[in-house]
Short mmCIF file of C-alpha atoms in Angstrom, two decimals:
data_model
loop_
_atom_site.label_atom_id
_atom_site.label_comp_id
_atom_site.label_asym_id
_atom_site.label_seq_id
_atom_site.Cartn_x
_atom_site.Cartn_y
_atom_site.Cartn_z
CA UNK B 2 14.30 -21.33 5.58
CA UNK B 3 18.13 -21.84 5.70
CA UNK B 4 18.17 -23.38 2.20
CA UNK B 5 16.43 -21.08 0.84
CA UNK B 6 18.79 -18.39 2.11
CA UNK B 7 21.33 -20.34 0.99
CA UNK B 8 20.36 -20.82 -2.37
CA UNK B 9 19.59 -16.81 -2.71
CA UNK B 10 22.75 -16.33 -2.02
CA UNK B 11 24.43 -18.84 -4.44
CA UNK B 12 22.49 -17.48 -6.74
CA UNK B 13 23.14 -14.17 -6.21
CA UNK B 14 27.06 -14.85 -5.83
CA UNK B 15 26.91 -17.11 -9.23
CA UNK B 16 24.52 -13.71 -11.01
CA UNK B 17 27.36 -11.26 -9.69
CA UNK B 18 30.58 -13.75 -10.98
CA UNK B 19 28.83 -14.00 -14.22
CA UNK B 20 28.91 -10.17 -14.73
CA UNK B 21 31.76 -9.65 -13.43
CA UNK B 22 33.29 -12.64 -15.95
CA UNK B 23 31.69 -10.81 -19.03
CA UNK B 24 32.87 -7.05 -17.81
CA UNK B 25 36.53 -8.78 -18.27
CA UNK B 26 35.95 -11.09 -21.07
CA UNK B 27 34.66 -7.58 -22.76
CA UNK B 28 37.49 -5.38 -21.46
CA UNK B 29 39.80 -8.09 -22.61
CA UNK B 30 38.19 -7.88 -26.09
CA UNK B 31 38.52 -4.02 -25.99
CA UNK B 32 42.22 -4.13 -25.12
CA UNK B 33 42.98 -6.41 -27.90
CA UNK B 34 42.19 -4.15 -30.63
CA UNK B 35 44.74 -2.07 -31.38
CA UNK B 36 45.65 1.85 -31.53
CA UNK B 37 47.86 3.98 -32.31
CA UNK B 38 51.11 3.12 -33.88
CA UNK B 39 50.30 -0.45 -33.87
CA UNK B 40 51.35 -2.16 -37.08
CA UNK B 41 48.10 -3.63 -38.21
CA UNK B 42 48.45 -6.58 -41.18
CA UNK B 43 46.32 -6.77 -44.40
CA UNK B 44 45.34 -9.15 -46.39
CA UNK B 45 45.57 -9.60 -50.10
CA UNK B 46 43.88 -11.68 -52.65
CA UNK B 47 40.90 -9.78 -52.48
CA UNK B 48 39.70 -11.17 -48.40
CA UNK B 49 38.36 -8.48 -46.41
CA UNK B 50 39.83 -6.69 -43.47
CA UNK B 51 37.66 -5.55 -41.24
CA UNK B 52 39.62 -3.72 -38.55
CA UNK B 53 38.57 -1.64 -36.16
CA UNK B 54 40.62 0.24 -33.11
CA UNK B 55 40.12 1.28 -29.59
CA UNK B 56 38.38 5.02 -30.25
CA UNK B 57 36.06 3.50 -32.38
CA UNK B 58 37.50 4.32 -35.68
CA UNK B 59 37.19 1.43 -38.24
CA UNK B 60 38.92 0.28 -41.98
CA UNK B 61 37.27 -1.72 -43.80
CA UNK B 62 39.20 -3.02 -47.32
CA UNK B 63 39.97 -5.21 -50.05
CA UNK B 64 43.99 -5.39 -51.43
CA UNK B 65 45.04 -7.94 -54.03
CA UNK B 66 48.15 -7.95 -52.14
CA UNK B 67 49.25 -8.74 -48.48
CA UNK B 68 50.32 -5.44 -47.00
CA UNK B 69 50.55 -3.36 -43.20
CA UNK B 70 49.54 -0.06 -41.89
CA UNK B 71 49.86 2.26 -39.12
CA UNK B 72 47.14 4.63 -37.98
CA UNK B 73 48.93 7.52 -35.82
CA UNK B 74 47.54 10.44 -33.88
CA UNK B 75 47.65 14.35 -34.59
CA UNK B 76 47.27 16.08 -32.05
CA UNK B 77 47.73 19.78 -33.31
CA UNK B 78 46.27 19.14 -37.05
CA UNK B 79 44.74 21.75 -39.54
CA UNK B 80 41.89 23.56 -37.96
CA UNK B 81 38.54 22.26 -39.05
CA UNK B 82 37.10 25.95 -40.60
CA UNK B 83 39.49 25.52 -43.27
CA UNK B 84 37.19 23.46 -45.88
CA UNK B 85 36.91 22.94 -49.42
CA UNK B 86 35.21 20.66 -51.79
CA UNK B 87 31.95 21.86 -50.10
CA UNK B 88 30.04 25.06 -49.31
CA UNK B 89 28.60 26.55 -46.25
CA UNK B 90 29.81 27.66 -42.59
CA UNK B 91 30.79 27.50 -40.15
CA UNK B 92 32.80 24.02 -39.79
CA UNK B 93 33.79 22.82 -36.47
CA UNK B 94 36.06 19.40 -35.41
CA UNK B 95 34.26 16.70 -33.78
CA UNK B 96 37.43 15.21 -32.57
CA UNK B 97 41.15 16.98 -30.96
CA UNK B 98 42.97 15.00 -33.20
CA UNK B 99 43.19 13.65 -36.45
CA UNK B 100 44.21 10.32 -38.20
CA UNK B 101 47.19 10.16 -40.20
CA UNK B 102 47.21 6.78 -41.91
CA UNK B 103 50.25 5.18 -43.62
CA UNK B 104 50.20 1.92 -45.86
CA UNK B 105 54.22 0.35 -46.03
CA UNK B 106 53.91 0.98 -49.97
CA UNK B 107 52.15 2.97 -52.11
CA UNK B 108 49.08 1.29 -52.65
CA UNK B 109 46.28 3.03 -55.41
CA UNK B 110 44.45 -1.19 -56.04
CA UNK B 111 42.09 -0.89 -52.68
CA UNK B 112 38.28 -1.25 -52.27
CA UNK B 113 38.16 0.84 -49.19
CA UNK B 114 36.09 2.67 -46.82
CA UNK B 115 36.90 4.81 -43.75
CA UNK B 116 34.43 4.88 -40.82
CA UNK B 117 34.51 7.14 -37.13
CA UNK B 118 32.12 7.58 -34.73
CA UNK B 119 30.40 10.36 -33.32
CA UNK B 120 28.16 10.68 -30.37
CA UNK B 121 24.90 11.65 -31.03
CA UNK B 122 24.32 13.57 -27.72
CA UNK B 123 27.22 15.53 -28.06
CA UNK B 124 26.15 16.30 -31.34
CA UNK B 125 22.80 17.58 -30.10
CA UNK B 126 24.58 20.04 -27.18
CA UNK B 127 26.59 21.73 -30.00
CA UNK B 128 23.59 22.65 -32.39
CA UNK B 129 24.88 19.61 -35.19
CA UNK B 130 22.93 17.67 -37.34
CA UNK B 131 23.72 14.16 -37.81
CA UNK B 132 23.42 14.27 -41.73
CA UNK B 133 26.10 17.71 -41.74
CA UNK B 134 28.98 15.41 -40.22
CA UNK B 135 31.99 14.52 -42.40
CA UNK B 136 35.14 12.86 -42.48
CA UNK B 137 37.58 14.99 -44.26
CA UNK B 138 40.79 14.32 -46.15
CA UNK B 139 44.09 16.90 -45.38
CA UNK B 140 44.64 18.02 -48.96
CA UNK B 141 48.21 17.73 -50.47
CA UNK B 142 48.86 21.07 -50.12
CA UNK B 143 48.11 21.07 -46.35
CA UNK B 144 46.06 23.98 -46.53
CA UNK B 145 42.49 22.46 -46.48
CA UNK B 146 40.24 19.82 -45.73
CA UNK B 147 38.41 18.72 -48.74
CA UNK B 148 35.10 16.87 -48.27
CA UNK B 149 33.78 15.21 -51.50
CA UNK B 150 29.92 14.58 -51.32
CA UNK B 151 30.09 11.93 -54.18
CA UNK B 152 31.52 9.56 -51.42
CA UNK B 153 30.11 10.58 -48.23
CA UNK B 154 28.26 8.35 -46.02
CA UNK B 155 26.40 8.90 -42.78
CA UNK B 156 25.20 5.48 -41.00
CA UNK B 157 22.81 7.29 -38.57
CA UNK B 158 22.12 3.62 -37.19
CA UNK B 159 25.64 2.94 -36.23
CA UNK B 160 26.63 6.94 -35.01
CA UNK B 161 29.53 7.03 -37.89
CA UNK B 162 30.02 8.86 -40.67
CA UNK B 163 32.42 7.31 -43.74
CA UNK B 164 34.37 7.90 -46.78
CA UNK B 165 33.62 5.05 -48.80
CA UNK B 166 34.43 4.75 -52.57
CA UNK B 167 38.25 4.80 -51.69
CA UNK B 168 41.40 3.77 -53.40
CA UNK B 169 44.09 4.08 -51.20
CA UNK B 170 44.05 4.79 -47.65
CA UNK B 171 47.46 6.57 -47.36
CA UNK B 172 46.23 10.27 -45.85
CA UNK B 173 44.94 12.28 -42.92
CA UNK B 174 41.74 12.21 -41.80
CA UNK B 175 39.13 14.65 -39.82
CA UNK B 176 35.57 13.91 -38.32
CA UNK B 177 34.20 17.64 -38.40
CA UNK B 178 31.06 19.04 -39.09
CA UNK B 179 29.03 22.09 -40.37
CA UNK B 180 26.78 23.87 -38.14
CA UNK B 181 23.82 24.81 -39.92
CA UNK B 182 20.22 24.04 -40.52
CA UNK B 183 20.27 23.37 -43.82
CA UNK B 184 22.57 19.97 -45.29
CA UNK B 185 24.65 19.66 -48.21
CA UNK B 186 25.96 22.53 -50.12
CA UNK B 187 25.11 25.60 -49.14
CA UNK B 188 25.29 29.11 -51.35
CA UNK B 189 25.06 32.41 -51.12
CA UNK B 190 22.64 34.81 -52.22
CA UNK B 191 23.95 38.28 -53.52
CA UNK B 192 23.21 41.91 -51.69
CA UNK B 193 23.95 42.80 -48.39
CA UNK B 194 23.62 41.59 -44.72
CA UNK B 195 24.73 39.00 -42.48
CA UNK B 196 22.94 36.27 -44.33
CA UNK B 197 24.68 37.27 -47.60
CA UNK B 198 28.32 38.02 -46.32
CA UNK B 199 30.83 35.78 -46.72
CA UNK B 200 33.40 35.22 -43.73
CA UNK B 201 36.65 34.18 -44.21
CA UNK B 202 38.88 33.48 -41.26
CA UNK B 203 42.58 34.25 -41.35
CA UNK B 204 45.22 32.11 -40.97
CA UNK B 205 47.12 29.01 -43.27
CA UNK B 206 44.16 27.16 -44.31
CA UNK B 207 42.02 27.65 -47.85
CA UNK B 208 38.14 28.48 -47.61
CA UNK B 209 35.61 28.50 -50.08
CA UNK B 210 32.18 30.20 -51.03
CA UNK B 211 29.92 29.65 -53.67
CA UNK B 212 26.71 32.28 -55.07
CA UNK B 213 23.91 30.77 -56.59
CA UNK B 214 24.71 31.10 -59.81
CA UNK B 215 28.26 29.27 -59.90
CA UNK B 216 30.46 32.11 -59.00
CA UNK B 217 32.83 30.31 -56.82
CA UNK B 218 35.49 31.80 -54.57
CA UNK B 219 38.72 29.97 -53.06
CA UNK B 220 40.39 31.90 -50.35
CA UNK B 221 43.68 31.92 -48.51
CA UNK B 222 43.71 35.12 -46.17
CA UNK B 223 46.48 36.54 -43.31
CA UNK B 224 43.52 37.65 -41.23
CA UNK B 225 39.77 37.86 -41.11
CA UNK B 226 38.36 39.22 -44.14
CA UNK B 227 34.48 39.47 -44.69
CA UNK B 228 32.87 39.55 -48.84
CA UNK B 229 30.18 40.96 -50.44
CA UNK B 230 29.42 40.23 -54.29
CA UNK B 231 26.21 42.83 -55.95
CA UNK B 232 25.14 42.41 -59.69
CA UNK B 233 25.08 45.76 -61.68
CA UNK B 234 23.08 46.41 -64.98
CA UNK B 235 23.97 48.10 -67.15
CA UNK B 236 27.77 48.11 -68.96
CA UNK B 237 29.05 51.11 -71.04
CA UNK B 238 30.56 49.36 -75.01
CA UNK B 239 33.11 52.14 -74.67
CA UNK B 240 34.31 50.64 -71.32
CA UNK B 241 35.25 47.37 -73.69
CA UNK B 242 38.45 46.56 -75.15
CA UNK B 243 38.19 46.98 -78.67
CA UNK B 244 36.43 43.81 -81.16
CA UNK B 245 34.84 42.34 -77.90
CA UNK B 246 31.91 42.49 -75.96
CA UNK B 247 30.10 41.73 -73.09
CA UNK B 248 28.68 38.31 -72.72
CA UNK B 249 26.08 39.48 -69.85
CA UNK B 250 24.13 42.86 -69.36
CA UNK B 251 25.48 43.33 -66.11
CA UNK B 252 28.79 42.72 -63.69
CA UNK B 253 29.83 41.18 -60.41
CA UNK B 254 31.22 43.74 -57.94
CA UNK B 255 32.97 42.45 -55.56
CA UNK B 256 34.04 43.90 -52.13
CA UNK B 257 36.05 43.31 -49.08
CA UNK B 258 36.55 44.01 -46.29
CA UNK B 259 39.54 43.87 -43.92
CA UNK B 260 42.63 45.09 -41.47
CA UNK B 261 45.13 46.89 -43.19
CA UNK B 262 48.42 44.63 -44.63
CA UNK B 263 45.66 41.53 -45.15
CA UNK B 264 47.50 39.68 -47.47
CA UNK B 265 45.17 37.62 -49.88
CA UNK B 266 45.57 34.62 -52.00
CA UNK B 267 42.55 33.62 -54.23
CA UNK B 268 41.05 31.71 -57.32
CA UNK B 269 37.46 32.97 -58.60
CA UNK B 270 35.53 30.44 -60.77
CA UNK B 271 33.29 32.45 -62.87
CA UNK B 272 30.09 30.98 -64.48
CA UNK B 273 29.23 31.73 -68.24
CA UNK B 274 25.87 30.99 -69.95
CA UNK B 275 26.28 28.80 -73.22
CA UNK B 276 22.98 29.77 -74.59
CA UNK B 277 23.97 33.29 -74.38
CA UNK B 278 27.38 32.71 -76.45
CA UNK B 279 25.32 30.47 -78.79
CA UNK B 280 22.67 32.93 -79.49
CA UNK B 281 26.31 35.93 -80.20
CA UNK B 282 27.86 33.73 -82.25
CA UNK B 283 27.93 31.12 -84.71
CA UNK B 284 27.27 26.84 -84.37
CA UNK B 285 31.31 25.71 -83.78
CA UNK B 286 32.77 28.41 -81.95
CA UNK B 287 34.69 27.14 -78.97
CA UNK B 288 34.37 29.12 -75.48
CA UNK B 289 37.83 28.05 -74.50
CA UNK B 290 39.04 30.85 -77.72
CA UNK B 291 36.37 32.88 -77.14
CA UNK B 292 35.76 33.92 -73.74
CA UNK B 293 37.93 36.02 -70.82
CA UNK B 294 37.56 37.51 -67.83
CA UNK B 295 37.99 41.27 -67.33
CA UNK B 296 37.99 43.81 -64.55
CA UNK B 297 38.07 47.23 -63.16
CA UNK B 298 38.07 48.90 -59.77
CA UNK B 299 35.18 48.24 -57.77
CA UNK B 300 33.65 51.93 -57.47
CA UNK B 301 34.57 52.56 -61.23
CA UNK B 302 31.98 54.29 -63.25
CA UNK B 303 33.65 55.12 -66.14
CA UNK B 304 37.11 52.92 -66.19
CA UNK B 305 38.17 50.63 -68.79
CA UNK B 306 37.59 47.03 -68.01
CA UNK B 307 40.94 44.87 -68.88
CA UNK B 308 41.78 41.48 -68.83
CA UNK B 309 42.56 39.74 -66.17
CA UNK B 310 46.00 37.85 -66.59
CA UNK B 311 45.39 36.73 -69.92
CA UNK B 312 47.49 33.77 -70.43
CA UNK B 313 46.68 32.06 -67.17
CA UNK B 314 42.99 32.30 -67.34
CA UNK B 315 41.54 28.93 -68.50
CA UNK B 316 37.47 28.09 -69.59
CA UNK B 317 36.61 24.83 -67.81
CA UNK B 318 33.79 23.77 -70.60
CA UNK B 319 30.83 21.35 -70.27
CA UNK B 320 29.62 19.91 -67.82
CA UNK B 321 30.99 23.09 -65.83
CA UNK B 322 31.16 25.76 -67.83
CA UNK B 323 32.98 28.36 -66.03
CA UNK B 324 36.21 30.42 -66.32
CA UNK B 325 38.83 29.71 -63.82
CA UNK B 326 40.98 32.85 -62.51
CA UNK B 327 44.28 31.54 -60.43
CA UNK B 328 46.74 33.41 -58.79
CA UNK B 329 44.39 36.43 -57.71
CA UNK B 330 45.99 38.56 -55.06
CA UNK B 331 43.66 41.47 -55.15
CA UNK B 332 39.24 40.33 -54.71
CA UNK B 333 37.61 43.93 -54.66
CA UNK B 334 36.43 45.12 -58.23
CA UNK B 335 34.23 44.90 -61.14
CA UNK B 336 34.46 41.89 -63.24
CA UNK B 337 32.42 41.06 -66.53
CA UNK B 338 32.70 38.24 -69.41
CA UNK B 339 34.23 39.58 -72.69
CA UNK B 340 33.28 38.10 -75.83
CA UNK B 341 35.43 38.03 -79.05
CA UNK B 342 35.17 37.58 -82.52
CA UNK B 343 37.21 33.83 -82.47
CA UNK B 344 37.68 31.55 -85.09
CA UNK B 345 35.39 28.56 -85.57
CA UNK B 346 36.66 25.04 -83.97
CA UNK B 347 38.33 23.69 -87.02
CA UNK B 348 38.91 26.69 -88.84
CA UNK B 349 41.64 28.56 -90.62
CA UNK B 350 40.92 32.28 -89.23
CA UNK B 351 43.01 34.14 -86.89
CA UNK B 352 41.35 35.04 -83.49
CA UNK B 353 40.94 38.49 -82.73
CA UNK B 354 43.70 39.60 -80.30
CA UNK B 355 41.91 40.47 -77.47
CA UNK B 356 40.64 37.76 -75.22
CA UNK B 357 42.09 34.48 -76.98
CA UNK B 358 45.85 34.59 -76.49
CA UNK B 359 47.16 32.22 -73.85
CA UNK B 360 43.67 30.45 -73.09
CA UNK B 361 42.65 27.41 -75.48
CA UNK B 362 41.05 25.58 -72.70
CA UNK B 363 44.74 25.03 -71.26
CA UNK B 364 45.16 23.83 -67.78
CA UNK B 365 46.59 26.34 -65.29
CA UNK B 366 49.63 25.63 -63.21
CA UNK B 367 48.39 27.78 -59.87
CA UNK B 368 48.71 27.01 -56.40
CA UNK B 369 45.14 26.79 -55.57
CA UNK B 370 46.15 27.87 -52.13
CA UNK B 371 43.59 31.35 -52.19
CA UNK B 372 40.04 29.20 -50.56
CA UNK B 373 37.60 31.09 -49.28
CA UNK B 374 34.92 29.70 -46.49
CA UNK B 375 31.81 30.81 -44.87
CA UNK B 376 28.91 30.64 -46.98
CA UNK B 377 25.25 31.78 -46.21
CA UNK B 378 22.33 31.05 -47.72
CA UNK B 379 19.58 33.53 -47.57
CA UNK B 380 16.23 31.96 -48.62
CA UNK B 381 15.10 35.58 -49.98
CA UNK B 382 15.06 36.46 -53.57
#
């Protein structure tokens, strides 16, 4: 009877140094990885690193060259409702702080990928979807955080979401998510109503909506500032600068609505239909000599429609086909696509001087800053 009590408790002592062995051995393991601000080495000729730090957050890359970074902590970055690249709302941060990462050269020759965790239970207590998490890049100008589906990965398996795809690592990143039913780009339907109302919040950061035919809005607002957008038939040909006319049968009309001395920075995208301009006009004419933008007040009934800064507006052809409108200070108002009477691609005519001065497809040098957010869908007609 003594040995066998003695023997339970060697064994029991031996079970309980074991544990307590692999509870250090594995703290010991977690220390060793490092964190922030450590200098972390790479390696070139094409070997993988495979790092991954204390929070969770891993790298995982190919250089041709031997190289070093440093992952550092923000603790006050941009705030996650400030999105672009994508459509819906609203976005939320799954994290207090971001990751600003920092190669010791510039370094474009990478096969990378960027992975951080999330926990799945946390997810669940804030309403989130595993499949609407993202990991978000700051955007150069600061004022967003673009997602890009094309290289978005969620490893449901593992609890992390990645960018993969990547070049270079040199940026700042964000785990955030949208908090919605429905995944992947969401749009908005016109009318009225909370479902079709677009909410942009105030502050430094660009937002963006998008209807469901293309119509595409980038915001930048000083303070809270809800959207509408209708569609009106019905357009008057004396309303038309002369030698054009109207692409569509109807207009967008959009309005706003916000405090007084809301101070607005935008770019619209508008969408035009190529089979309609084919069936106007002749095999060869180009939409990028062809095609502008032009607007009126938004409770016009009569007005004249004009132009919309003419030599700035630029037509983004296939696979897009839409007209791009920078530099837009003022959203509320009636906006159509004019039509005119443009020379064939290749040929000697003169265009008609309405609508095809300062356009020819020409890139515009904006500040994309005006990026507009909260998009609803409403699954009504």
């Amino acid at each position: 009877m003594a040995f066998s009590s003695r023997w339970f408790g060697a064994v029991t002592l031996y079970t309980y140094l074991f544990y307590f062995c692999n509870v250090v051995e594995a703290q010991n393991e977690t220390e060793k990885l490092p964190t922030f601000g450590d200098s972390i080495p790479i390696l070139g000729a094409m070997e993988r690193t495979d790092q991954d730090f204390q929070d969770g957050l891993a790298l995982d890359l190919f250089s041709p060259k031997n190289r070093t970074l440093v992952v550092k902590q923000n603790t006050s970055p941009l705030g996650a409702q400030f999105v672009t690249g994508t459509t819906g709302e609203p976005f939320v941060a799954l994290s207090n702080y971001s990751y600003i990462i920092q190669m010791n050269e510039t370094a474009n020759d990478l096969i990378a990928k960027i992975e951080i965790p999330y926990d799945p239970v946390m997810l669940n207590m804030m309403g989130v979807q595993e499949s609407n998490t993202y990991v978000a890049t700051l955007a150069p100008d600061k004022k967003s955080w673009v997602i890009d589906d094309s290289t978005r990965n969620v490893h449901r398996s593992e609890n992390n979401t990645r960018i993969i795809k990547m070049t270079s690592l040199d940026g700042e990143y964000l785990l955030v998510a949208r908090k919605t039913v429905d995944t992947s780009n969401i749009f908005v339907q016109y009318g009225q109503g909370a479902t079709r109302t677009v909410n942009v919040t105030g502050g430094p950061g660009v937002q963006e909506a998008e209807f469901v035919d293309g119509l595409r809005f980038s915001v930048q607002s000083s303070k809270a500032l809800t959207m509408n957008v209708d569609l009106k038939q019905g357009i008057d040909p004396a309303s038309l600068p002369a030698g054009t006319q109207s692409l569509n049968s109807y207009m967008w009309v959009v309005n706003t609505t916000s405090d007084p001395g809301t101070n607005v920075a935008g770019q619209i995208l508008v969408p035009f239909n190529r089979n309609m301009l084919v069936a106007m006009k002749p095999t060869g004419s180009s939409p990028s000599t062809m095609l502008t933008v032009a607007k009126r007040a938004a409770n016009s009934t009569n007005g004249q429609f004009v132009p919309i800064n003419q030599d700035t507006q630029s037509v983004r052809e296939l696979p897009e086909d839409r007209i791009q409108l920078p530099a837009m200070a003022q959203l509320d108002g009636q906006y159509i696509i004019l039509v005119t009477d443009a020379k064939a691609v290749g040929g000697s005519g003169n265009s008609t001087s309405t609508g095809s001065s300062g356009k020819g497809g020409k890139e515009c040098n904006c500040d994309q800053q005006g990026g507009m957010k909260n998009e609803k869908e409403d699954d009504r007609d």
